[in-house]
């Protein structure tokens, strides 16, 4: 789960989310790489609701595919800006995402919040634990304490939940 809000204030968020769904420019198109795809949709929704501070994983191919004719836009978290040439080449800088460069869907950068590289740029990603799980995104890698596996993934997010926004 990338964001969750509960309580009396969600009615306004839901209305704005429904308006963003109606305004999504790629409702009739889907292309796995470089987009538009399901990650493009989630990034578009997150930009419409920046107060959710959605931080999409570095390996969410399609998150950098911007609206038609748009080269520069706010990051999905609303904490910075990104430049993208059709999702093929781009750069972003934000308080939540850190500094990220992408080329042909591959990302490299630094997350200033925990001084970690995005999951795609880290050695061992995807982590060894993914083999015994149903697939997903490893948000951070750490050496396994017992040495049974070379890496462990304490912040594992199952892929069926990694690309959703719940309000």
Tab-separated table of N, CA and C in Angstrom:
chain	number	residue	atom	x	y	z
A	1	UNK	N	0.842	-1.158	0.000
A	1	UNK	CA	0.000	0.000	0.000
A	1	UNK	C	0.896	1.233	0.000
A	2	UNK	N	0.614	2.149	-0.892
A	2	UNK	CA	1.433	3.344	-1.018
A	2	UNK	C	0.901	4.512	-0.198
A	3	UNK	N	-0.399	4.549	0.031
A	3	UNK	CA	-1.000	5.615	0.834
A	3	UNK	C	-2.352	5.154	1.348
A	4	UNK	N	-2.702	5.644	2.510
A	4	UNK	CA	-4.002	5.327	3.076
A	4	UNK	C	-4.473	6.512	3.896
A	5	UNK	N	-5.732	6.850	3.745
A	5	UNK	CA	-6.348	7.898	4.542
A	5	UNK	C	-7.691	7.386	5.024
A	6	UNK	N	-7.996	7.645	6.273
A	6	UNK	CA	-9.288	7.274	6.836
A	6	UNK	C	-9.837	8.468	7.604
A	7	UNK	N	-11.115	8.480	7.830
A	7	UNK	CA	-11.713	9.549	8.607
A	7	UNK	C	-12.653	10.413	7.799
A	8	UNK	N	-13.152	11.463	8.421
A	8	UNK	CA	-14.167	12.299	7.784
A	8	UNK	C	-13.665	13.118	6.600
A	9	UNK	N	-12.370	13.329	6.476
A	9	UNK	CA	-11.830	14.163	5.403
A	9	UNK	C	-11.680	13.425	4.073
A	10	UNK	N	-11.943	12.123	4.046
A	10	UNK	CA	-11.695	11.366	2.818
A	10	UNK	C	-12.731	11.626	1.731
A	11	UNK	N	-13.883	12.152	2.068
A	11	UNK	CA	-14.905	12.403	1.042
A	11	UNK	C	-14.379	13.354	-0.027
A	12	UNK	N	-13.698	14.405	0.382
A	12	UNK	CA	-13.107	15.338	-0.574
A	12	UNK	C	-12.018	14.685	-1.405
A	13	UNK	N	-11.208	13.837	-0.785
A	13	UNK	CA	-10.157	13.116	-1.516
A	13	UNK	C	-10.768	12.186	-2.556
A	14	UNK	N	-11.823	11.484	-2.166
A	14	UNK	CA	-12.470	10.558	-3.094
A	14	UNK	C	-13.047	11.312	-4.286
A	15	UNK	N	-13.676	12.463	-4.046
A	15	UNK	CA	-14.212	13.272	-5.145
A	15	UNK	C	-13.100	13.710	-6.098
A	16	UNK	N	-11.968	14.157	-5.548
A	16	UNK	CA	-10.844	14.585	-6.388
A	16	UNK	C	-10.214	13.400	-7.122
A	17	UNK	N	-10.172	12.249	-6.474
A	17	UNK	CA	-9.646	11.045	-7.117
A	17	UNK	C	-10.534	10.634	-8.289
A	18	UNK	N	-11.842	10.677	-8.098
A	18	UNK	CA	-12.763	10.343	-9.187
A	18	UNK	C	-12.632	11.333	-10.349
A	19	UNK	N	-12.415	12.608	-10.047
A	19	UNK	CA	-12.197	13.609	-11.100
A	19	UNK	C	-10.899	13.324	-11.849
A	20	UNK	N	-9.863	12.905	-11.131
A	20	UNK	CA	-8.585	12.574	-11.770
A	20	UNK	C	-8.731	11.343	-12.662
A	21	UNK	N	-9.505	10.357	-12.221
A	21	UNK	CA	-9.749	9.163	-13.049
A	21	UNK	C	-10.413	9.584	-14.359
A	22	UNK	N	-11.399	10.463	-14.273
A	22	UNK	CA	-12.094	10.938	-15.474
A	22	UNK	C	-11.167	11.737	-16.391
A	23	UNK	N	-10.167	12.414	-15.825
A	23	UNK	CA	-9.249	13.251	-16.609
A	23	UNK	C	-8.028	12.488	-17.129
A	24	UNK	N	-7.861	11.226	-16.744
A	24	UNK	CA	-6.678	10.453	-17.146
A	24	UNK	C	-6.598	10.388	-18.671
A	25	UNK	N	-5.503	10.890	-19.275
A	25	UNK	CA	-5.443	11.015	-20.733
A	25	UNK	C	-5.193	9.709	-21.488
A	26	UNK	N	-4.844	8.628	-20.809
A	26	UNK	CA	-4.506	7.384	-21.492
A	26	UNK	C	-5.492	6.261	-21.197
A	27	UNK	N	-6.740	6.589	-20.936
A	27	UNK	CA	-7.723	5.562	-20.572
A	27	UNK	C	-7.922	4.526	-21.678
A	28	UNK	N	-7.648	4.892	-22.908
A	28	UNK	CA	-7.850	3.967	-24.032
A	28	UNK	C	-6.549	3.351	-24.543
A	29	UNK	N	-5.449	3.571	-23.830
A	29	UNK	CA	-4.148	3.047	-24.269
A	29	UNK	C	-3.432	2.338	-23.133
A	30	UNK	N	-2.680	1.304	-23.485
A	30	UNK	CA	-1.838	0.603	-22.514
A	30	UNK	C	-0.634	0.046	-23.263
A	31	UNK	N	0.539	0.367	-22.751
A	31	UNK	CA	1.783	-0.164	-23.305
A	31	UNK	C	2.687	-0.472	-22.123
A	32	UNK	N	3.165	-1.693	-22.040
A	32	UNK	CA	3.959	-2.123	-20.890
A	32	UNK	C	5.175	-1.237	-20.697
A	33	UNK	N	5.920	-0.975	-21.775
A	33	UNK	CA	7.126	-0.172	-21.661
A	33	UNK	C	7.170	0.819	-22.794
A	34	UNK	N	7.499	2.051	-22.601
A	34	UNK	CA	7.795	2.734	-21.340
A	34	UNK	C	6.546	3.273	-20.669
A	35	UNK	N	5.409	3.028	-21.235
A	35	UNK	CA	4.137	3.499	-20.720
A	35	UNK	C	3.312	4.011	-21.889
A	36	UNK	N	2.112	4.426	-21.683
A	36	UNK	CA	1.396	4.467	-20.405
A	36	UNK	C	0.948	3.077	-19.969
A	37	UNK	N	1.013	2.840	-18.680
A	37	UNK	CA	0.602	1.559	-18.119
A	37	UNK	C	-0.012	1.801	-16.737
A	38	UNK	N	-0.158	0.753	-15.960
A	38	UNK	CA	-0.807	0.891	-14.652
A	38	UNK	C	-0.020	1.801	-13.710
A	39	UNK	N	1.307	1.805	-13.807
A	39	UNK	CA	2.108	2.707	-12.965
A	39	UNK	C	1.929	4.162	-13.397
A	40	UNK	N	1.735	4.383	-14.708
A	40	UNK	CA	1.445	5.724	-15.211
A	40	UNK	C	0.142	6.220	-14.604
A	41	UNK	N	-0.848	5.333	-14.538
A	41	UNK	CA	-2.147	5.681	-13.962
A	41	UNK	C	-2.008	6.058	-12.487
A	42	UNK	N	-1.282	5.253	-11.709
A	42	UNK	CA	-1.102	5.535	-10.284
A	42	UNK	C	-0.345	6.850	-10.092
A	43	UNK	N	0.694	7.088	-10.893
A	43	UNK	CA	1.445	8.347	-10.785
A	43	UNK	C	0.552	9.535	-11.120
A	44	UNK	N	-0.318	9.396	-12.134
A	44	UNK	CA	-1.243	10.470	-12.494
A	44	UNK	C	-2.199	10.759	-11.342
A	45	UNK	N	-2.731	9.700	-10.730
A	45	UNK	CA	-3.641	9.870	-9.589
A	45	UNK	C	-2.911	10.534	-8.413
A	46	UNK	N	-1.686	10.114	-8.156
A	46	UNK	CA	-0.905	10.672	-7.046
A	46	UNK	C	-0.612	12.157	-7.278
A	47	UNK	N	-0.346	12.538	-8.533
A	47	UNK	CA	-0.105	13.959	-8.823
A	47	UNK	C	-1.362	14.790	-8.572
A	48	UNK	N	-2.528	14.186	-8.771
A	48	UNK	CA	-3.778	14.892	-8.520
A	48	UNK	C	-4.051	15.049	-7.029
A	49	UNK	N	-3.430	14.194	-6.198
A	49	UNK	CA	-3.606	14.223	-4.746
A	49	UNK	C	-2.241	14.253	-4.061
A	50	UNK	N	-1.474	15.347	-4.239
A	50	UNK	CA	-0.109	15.374	-3.707
A	50	UNK	C	-0.042	15.253	-2.191
A	51	UNK	N	-1.117	15.565	-1.474
A	51	UNK	CA	-1.090	15.446	-0.020
A	51	UNK	C	-0.959	13.995	0.450
A	52	UNK	N	-1.171	13.030	-0.436
A	52	UNK	CA	-0.966	11.625	-0.072
A	52	UNK	C	0.522	11.281	0.023
A	53	UNK	N	1.382	12.105	-0.590
A	53	UNK	CA	2.845	11.906	-0.552
A	53	UNK	C	3.240	10.503	-1.029
A	54	UNK	N	2.666	10.069	-2.150
A	54	UNK	CA	2.948	8.745	-2.702
A	54	UNK	C	4.370	8.712	-3.254
A	55	UNK	N	5.147	7.763	-2.801
A	55	UNK	CA	6.517	7.545	-3.270
A	55	UNK	C	6.538	6.227	-4.020
A	56	UNK	N	6.413	6.298	-5.350
A	56	UNK	CA	6.422	5.079	-6.153
A	56	UNK	C	7.820	4.479	-6.167
A	57	UNK	N	7.920	3.159	-6.159
A	57	UNK	CA	9.233	2.511	-6.166
A	57	UNK	C	10.021	2.839	-7.431
A	58	UNK	N	11.326	2.801	-7.327
A	58	UNK	CA	12.195	3.101	-8.470
A	58	UNK	C	11.953	2.142	-9.626
A	59	UNK	N	11.522	0.923	-9.346
A	59	UNK	CA	11.330	-0.051	-10.415
A	59	UNK	C	9.901	-0.070	-10.958
A	60	UNK	N	9.111	0.959	-10.684
A	60	UNK	CA	7.751	1.060	-11.217
A	60	UNK	C	7.820	1.653	-12.627
A	61	UNK	N	8.113	0.805	-13.605
A	61	UNK	CA	8.248	1.261	-14.992
A	61	UNK	C	6.926	1.866	-15.436
A	62	UNK	N	6.990	3.054	-15.997
A	62	UNK	CA	5.806	3.772	-16.450
A	62	UNK	C	5.451	4.949	-15.564
A	63	UNK	N	6.021	5.004	-14.355
A	63	UNK	CA	5.711	6.112	-13.439
A	63	UNK	C	6.234	7.444	-13.969
A	64	UNK	N	7.221	7.403	-14.847
A	64	UNK	CA	7.827	8.617	-15.389
A	64	UNK	C	7.207	9.042	-16.719
A	65	UNK	N	6.192	8.338	-17.170
A	65	UNK	CA	5.510	8.676	-18.419
A	65	UNK	C	4.488	9.759	-18.097
A	66	UNK	N	4.742	10.976	-18.546
A	66	UNK	CA	3.904	12.118	-18.183
A	66	UNK	C	2.760	12.313	-19.174
A	67	UNK	N	1.873	13.232	-18.865
A	67	UNK	CA	0.725	13.543	-19.721
A	67	UNK	C	1.209	14.006	-21.096
A	68	UNK	N	0.367	13.878	-22.127
A	68	UNK	CA	0.771	14.271	-23.485
A	68	UNK	C	1.278	15.712	-23.547
A	69	UNK	N	2.432	15.905	-24.182
A	69	UNK	CA	3.003	17.237	-24.342
A	69	UNK	C	3.660	17.803	-23.099
A	70	UNK	N	3.728	17.018	-22.030
A	70	UNK	CA	4.316	17.485	-20.776
A	70	UNK	C	5.742	16.948	-20.653
A	71	UNK	N	6.688	17.861	-20.414
A	71	UNK	CA	8.085	17.482	-20.222
A	71	UNK	C	8.506	17.615	-18.765
A	72	UNK	N	7.879	18.524	-18.040
A	72	UNK	CA	8.205	18.773	-16.640
A	72	UNK	C	6.898	18.733	-15.852
A	73	UNK	N	6.923	18.036	-14.718
A	73	UNK	CA	5.730	17.962	-13.876
A	73	UNK	C	6.155	17.728	-12.439
A	74	UNK	N	5.208	17.944	-11.550
A	74	UNK	CA	5.423	17.655	-10.131
A	74	UNK	C	5.614	16.153	-9.955
A	75	UNK	N	6.432	15.756	-9.008
A	75	UNK	CA	6.574	14.345	-8.676
A	75	UNK	C	5.273	13.833	-8.063
A	76	UNK	N	4.990	12.523	-8.154
A	76	UNK	CA	3.771	11.993	-7.546
A	76	UNK	C	3.634	12.326	-6.060
A	77	UNK	N	4.746	12.451	-5.344
A	77	UNK	CA	4.679	12.786	-3.918
A	77	UNK	C	4.344	14.251	-3.684
A	78	UNK	N	4.476	15.078	-4.728
A	78	UNK	CA	4.237	16.506	-4.580
A	78	UNK	C	5.373	17.251	-3.908
A	79	UNK	N	6.510	16.580	-3.674
A	79	UNK	CA	7.618	17.202	-2.939
A	79	UNK	C	8.783	17.617	-3.822
A	80	UNK	N	8.599	17.584	-5.131
A	80	UNK	CA	9.688	17.952	-6.027
A	80	UNK	C	9.211	17.941	-7.461
A	81	UNK	N	10.176	17.926	-8.385
A	81	UNK	CA	9.873	18.018	-9.806
A	81	UNK	C	10.594	16.935	-10.581
A	82	UNK	N	10.047	16.618	-11.741
A	82	UNK	CA	10.701	15.666	-12.621
A	82	UNK	C	10.627	16.149	-14.054
A	83	UNK	N	11.625	15.769	-14.815
A	83	UNK	CA	11.685	16.006	-16.242
A	83	UNK	C	11.692	14.638	-16.896
A	84	UNK	N	10.891	14.461	-17.935
A	84	UNK	CA	10.836	13.162	-18.599
A	84	UNK	C	10.573	13.343	-20.080
A	85	UNK	N	11.319	12.601	-20.876
A	85	UNK	CA	11.127	12.564	-22.326
A	85	UNK	C	10.429	11.252	-22.666
A	86	UNK	N	9.119	11.239	-22.522
A	86	UNK	CA	8.328	10.064	-22.863
A	86	UNK	C	8.621	8.834	-22.030
A	87	UNK	N	9.140	9.003	-20.828
A	87	UNK	CA	9.461	7.866	-19.979
A	87	UNK	C	10.741	7.146	-20.375
A	88	UNK	N	11.426	7.638	-21.396
A	88	UNK	CA	12.649	6.989	-21.878
A	88	UNK	C	13.910	7.585	-21.268
A	89	UNK	N	13.865	8.861	-20.950
A	89	UNK	CA	15.007	9.570	-20.385
A	89	UNK	C	14.459	10.618	-19.437
A	90	UNK	N	15.029	10.698	-18.241
A	90	UNK	CA	14.511	11.690	-17.322
A	90	UNK	C	15.324	11.823	-16.059
A	91	UNK	N	14.906	12.780	-15.252
A	91	UNK	CA	15.555	13.044	-13.973
A	91	UNK	C	14.500	13.599	-13.026
A	92	UNK	N	14.694	13.355	-11.744
A	92	UNK	CA	13.775	13.903	-10.747
A	92	UNK	C	14.553	14.263	-9.490
A	93	UNK	N	14.001	15.238	-8.780
A	93	UNK	CA	14.576	15.657	-7.515
A	93	UNK	C	13.425	16.041	-6.606
A	94	UNK	N	13.343	15.355	-5.471
A	94	UNK	CA	12.265	15.626	-4.536
A	94	UNK	C	12.653	15.271	-3.118
A	95	UNK	N	11.967	15.864	-2.166
A	95	UNK	CA	12.244	15.613	-0.754
A	95	UNK	C	11.968	14.153	-0.381
A	96	UNK	N	10.926	13.553	-0.941
A	96	UNK	CA	10.579	12.168	-0.624
A	96	UNK	C	11.374	11.195	-1.488
A	97	UNK	N	11.459	11.447	-2.794
A	97	UNK	CA	12.115	10.520	-3.718
A	97	UNK	C	13.632	10.636	-3.734
A	98	UNK	N	14.165	11.785	-3.406
A	98	UNK	CA	15.595	12.013	-3.521
A	98	UNK	C	15.941	12.406	-4.948
A	99	UNK	N	17.151	12.088	-5.368
A	99	UNK	CA	17.630	12.361	-6.717
A	99	UNK	C	17.593	11.064	-7.496
A	100	UNK	N	16.967	11.089	-8.659
A	100	UNK	CA	16.866	9.877	-9.470
A	100	UNK	C	17.059	10.232	-10.931
A	101	UNK	N	17.855	9.443	-11.617
A	101	UNK	CA	18.053	9.559	-13.053
A	101	UNK	C	17.519	8.281	-13.677
A	102	UNK	N	16.871	8.398	-14.840
A	102	UNK	CA	16.401	7.179	-15.495
A	102	UNK	C	16.683	7.226	-16.982
A	103	UNK	N	17.009	6.056	-17.487
A	103	UNK	CA	17.320	5.873	-18.895
A	103	UNK	C	16.702	4.559	-19.338
A	104	UNK	N	15.787	4.641	-20.283
A	104	UNK	CA	15.124	3.460	-20.844
A	104	UNK	C	14.487	2.571	-19.775
A	105	UNK	N	13.971	3.174	-18.719
A	105	UNK	CA	13.307	2.425	-17.658
A	105	UNK	C	14.207	1.987	-16.527
A	106	UNK	N	15.507	2.168	-16.667
A	106	UNK	CA	16.439	1.820	-15.597
A	106	UNK	C	16.676	3.059	-14.732
A	107	UNK	N	16.643	2.893	-13.424
A	107	UNK	CA	16.775	4.023	-12.511
A	107	UNK	C	18.021	3.899	-11.655
A	108	UNK	N	18.619	5.035	-11.367
A	108	UNK	CA	19.730	5.103	-10.422
A	108	UNK	C	19.611	6.441	-9.699
A	109	UNK	N	19.963	6.446	-8.435
A	109	UNK	CA	19.865	7.686	-7.700
A	109	UNK	C	20.131	7.496	-6.226
A	110	UNK	N	19.848	8.533	-5.467
A	110	UNK	CA	20.077	8.508	-4.021
A	110	UNK	C	18.822	8.999	-3.319
A	111	UNK	N	18.383	8.241	-2.321
A	111	UNK	CA	17.268	8.639	-1.477
A	111	UNK	C	17.855	9.335	-0.263
A	112	UNK	N	17.628	10.630	-0.141
A	112	UNK	CA	18.224	11.401	0.941
A	112	UNK	C	17.628	11.066	2.303
A	113	UNK	N	16.417	10.498	2.331
A	113	UNK	CA	15.781	10.161	3.606
A	113	UNK	C	16.494	9.035	4.339
A	114	UNK	N	16.975	8.048	3.601
A	114	UNK	CA	17.698	6.957	4.265
A	114	UNK	C	19.043	6.671	3.611
A	115	UNK	N	19.500	7.599	2.784
A	115	UNK	CA	20.781	7.475	2.087
A	115	UNK	C	20.952	6.091	1.478
A	116	UNK	N	19.921	5.665	0.763
A	116	UNK	CA	19.948	4.370	0.096
A	116	UNK	C	19.749	4.584	-1.397
A	117	UNK	N	20.271	3.660	-2.183
A	117	UNK	CA	20.047	3.698	-3.615
A	117	UNK	C	18.668	3.118	-3.903
A	118	UNK	N	18.009	3.567	-4.981
A	118	UNK	CA	16.737	2.952	-5.338
A	118	UNK	C	16.917	1.449	-5.538
A	119	UNK	N	15.869	0.674	-5.327
A	119	UNK	CA	15.944	-0.788	-5.347
A	119	UNK	C	16.592	-1.324	-6.606
A	120	UNK	N	16.380	-0.692	-7.749
A	120	UNK	CA	16.949	-1.173	-8.990
A	120	UNK	C	18.464	-1.074	-9.000
A	121	UNK	N	19.034	-0.111	-8.297
A	121	UNK	CA	20.468	0.125	-8.365
A	121	UNK	C	21.239	-0.624	-7.285
A	122	UNK	N	20.542	-1.272	-6.368
A	122	UNK	CA	21.213	-1.945	-5.269
A	122	UNK	C	21.636	-3.352	-5.650
A	123	UNK	N	22.779	-3.808	-5.131
A	123	UNK	CA	23.201	-5.180	-5.407
A	123	UNK	C	22.210	-6.157	-4.804
A	124	UNK	N	21.912	-7.225	-5.548
A	124	UNK	CA	21.018	-8.249	-5.037
A	124	UNK	C	19.555	-7.982	-5.300
A	125	UNK	N	19.180	-6.841	-5.859
A	125	UNK	CA	17.760	-6.571	-6.120
A	125	UNK	C	17.341	-7.289	-7.392
A	126	UNK	N	16.222	-7.956	-7.443
A	126	UNK	CA	15.315	-8.173	-6.333
A	126	UNK	C	15.920	-9.119	-5.312
A	127	UNK	N	15.527	-8.950	-4.081
A	127	UNK	CA	16.190	-9.672	-3.007
A	127	UNK	C	15.897	-11.160	-3.042
A	128	UNK	N	16.746	-11.928	-2.381
A	128	UNK	CA	16.661	-13.386	-2.403
A	128	UNK	C	15.348	-13.902	-1.837
A	129	UNK	N	14.696	-13.150	-0.946
A	129	UNK	CA	13.435	-13.598	-0.361
A	129	UNK	C	12.317	-13.685	-1.386
A	130	UNK	N	12.443	-13.025	-2.522
A	130	UNK	CA	11.349	-13.011	-3.480
A	130	UNK	C	11.055	-14.391	-4.032
A	131	UNK	N	12.038	-15.281	-4.055
A	131	UNK	CA	11.826	-16.617	-4.579
A	131	UNK	C	10.798	-17.406	-3.798
A	132	UNK	N	10.670	-17.163	-2.521
A	132	UNK	CA	9.713	-17.927	-1.730
A	132	UNK	C	8.436	-17.139	-1.448
A	133	UNK	N	8.296	-15.987	-2.070
A	133	UNK	CA	7.090	-15.183	-1.925
A	133	UNK	C	6.412	-15.034	-3.278
A	134	UNK	N	5.275	-14.383	-3.304
A	134	UNK	CA	4.484	-14.286	-4.529
A	134	UNK	C	4.943	-13.160	-5.449
A	135	UNK	N	6.121	-12.626	-5.250
A	135	UNK	CA	6.620	-11.534	-6.076
A	135	UNK	C	6.259	-10.192	-5.477
A	136	UNK	N	7.056	-9.203	-5.741
A	136	UNK	CA	6.761	-7.886	-5.217
A	136	UNK	C	7.966	-6.989	-5.282
A	137	UNK	N	7.953	-5.965	-4.476
A	137	UNK	CA	8.980	-4.936	-4.502
A	137	UNK	C	9.724	-4.936	-3.172
A	138	UNK	N	11.026	-4.948	-3.252
A	138	UNK	CA	11.843	-4.881	-2.050
A	138	UNK	C	12.238	-3.430	-1.837
A	139	UNK	N	11.771	-2.821	-0.761
A	139	UNK	CA	12.027	-1.411	-0.512
A	139	UNK	C	13.418	-1.171	0.088
A	140	UNK	N	14.019	-2.156	0.718
A	140	UNK	CA	15.376	-1.993	1.219
A	140	UNK	C	16.010	-3.362	1.389
A	141	UNK	N	17.301	-3.432	1.147
A	141	UNK	CA	18.036	-4.689	1.292
A	141	UNK	C	18.995	-4.571	2.459
A	142	UNK	N	19.114	-5.636	3.219
A	142	UNK	CA	20.061	-5.671	4.321
A	142	UNK	C	20.728	-7.038	4.331
A	143	UNK	N	21.992	-7.121	4.758
A	143	UNK	CA	22.621	-8.438	4.875
A	143	UNK	C	21.796	-9.310	5.821
A	144	UNK	N	21.614	-10.568	5.446
A	144	UNK	CA	20.834	-11.484	6.280
A	144	UNK	C	21.629	-11.796	7.546
A	145	UNK	N	21.029	-11.655	8.728
A	145	UNK	CA	21.786	-11.814	9.974
A	145	UNK	C	22.380	-13.204	10.178
A	146	UNK	N	21.665	-14.244	9.775
A	146	UNK	CA	22.168	-15.599	10.016
A	146	UNK	C	23.059	-16.088	8.880
A	147	UNK	N	23.119	-15.334	7.815
A	147	UNK	CA	23.942	-15.725	6.689
A	147	UNK	C	23.327	-16.826	5.842
A	148	UNK	N	22.081	-17.204	6.099
A	148	UNK	CA	21.427	-18.262	5.335
A	148	UNK	C	21.199	-17.824	3.893
A	149	UNK	N	20.866	-16.573	3.695
A	149	UNK	CA	20.710	-15.998	2.367
A	149	UNK	C	21.582	-14.750	2.326
A	150	UNK	N	22.069	-14.390	1.149
A	150	UNK	CA	22.963	-13.231	1.108
A	150	UNK	C	22.273	-11.915	1.464
A	151	UNK	N	20.960	-11.783	1.167
A	151	UNK	CA	20.245	-10.546	1.446
A	151	UNK	C	18.866	-10.877	1.968
A	152	UNK	N	18.337	-10.004	2.785
A	152	UNK	CA	16.958	-10.137	3.232
A	152	UNK	C	16.226	-8.842	2.917
A	153	UNK	N	14.941	-8.917	2.871
A	153	UNK	CA	14.130	-7.784	2.464
A	153	UNK	C	13.106	-7.483	3.554
A	154	UNK	N	13.468	-6.672	4.571
A	154	UNK	CA	12.552	-6.436	5.683
A	154	UNK	C	11.342	-5.594	5.320
A	155	UNK	N	11.394	-4.810	4.258
A	155	UNK	CA	10.284	-3.938	3.883
A	155	UNK	C	9.628	-4.409	2.602
A	156	UNK	N	9.399	-5.720	2.486
A	156	UNK	CA	8.840	-6.319	1.294
A	156	UNK	C	7.399	-5.861	1.086
A	157	UNK	N	7.051	-5.494	-0.154
A	157	UNK	CA	5.692	-5.106	-0.496
A	157	UNK	C	5.223	-6.051	-1.594
A	158	UNK	N	4.210	-6.891	-1.343
A	158	UNK	CA	3.714	-7.791	-2.393
A	158	UNK	C	3.274	-6.999	-3.616
A	159	UNK	N	3.553	-7.524	-4.811
A	159	UNK	CA	3.272	-6.776	-6.030
A	159	UNK	C	1.792	-6.483	-6.221
A	160	UNK	N	0.918	-7.330	-5.706
A	160	UNK	CA	-0.515	-7.054	-5.889
A	160	UNK	C	-0.973	-5.878	-5.041
A	161	UNK	N	-0.143	-5.425	-4.097
A	161	UNK	CA	-0.484	-4.267	-3.286
A	161	UNK	C	0.432	-3.083	-3.584
A	162	UNK	N	1.516	-3.297	-4.304
A	162	UNK	CA	2.528	-2.254	-4.457
A	162	UNK	C	2.066	-1.087	-5.312
A	163	UNK	N	1.083	-1.275	-6.161
A	163	UNK	CA	0.705	-0.217	-7.082
A	163	UNK	C	-0.684	0.359	-6.810
A	164	UNK	N	-1.172	0.281	-5.582
A	164	UNK	CA	-2.512	0.779	-5.305
A	164	UNK	C	-2.521	1.966	-4.360
A	165	UNK	N	-3.576	2.741	-4.448
A	165	UNK	CA	-3.799	3.833	-3.504
A	165	UNK	C	-5.122	3.537	-2.821
A	166	UNK	N	-5.120	3.491	-1.527
A	166	UNK	CA	-6.365	3.274	-0.803
A	166	UNK	C	-6.730	4.557	-0.081
A	167	UNK	N	-7.993	4.912	-0.156
A	167	UNK	CA	-8.461	6.110	0.550
A	167	UNK	C	-9.527	5.715	1.526
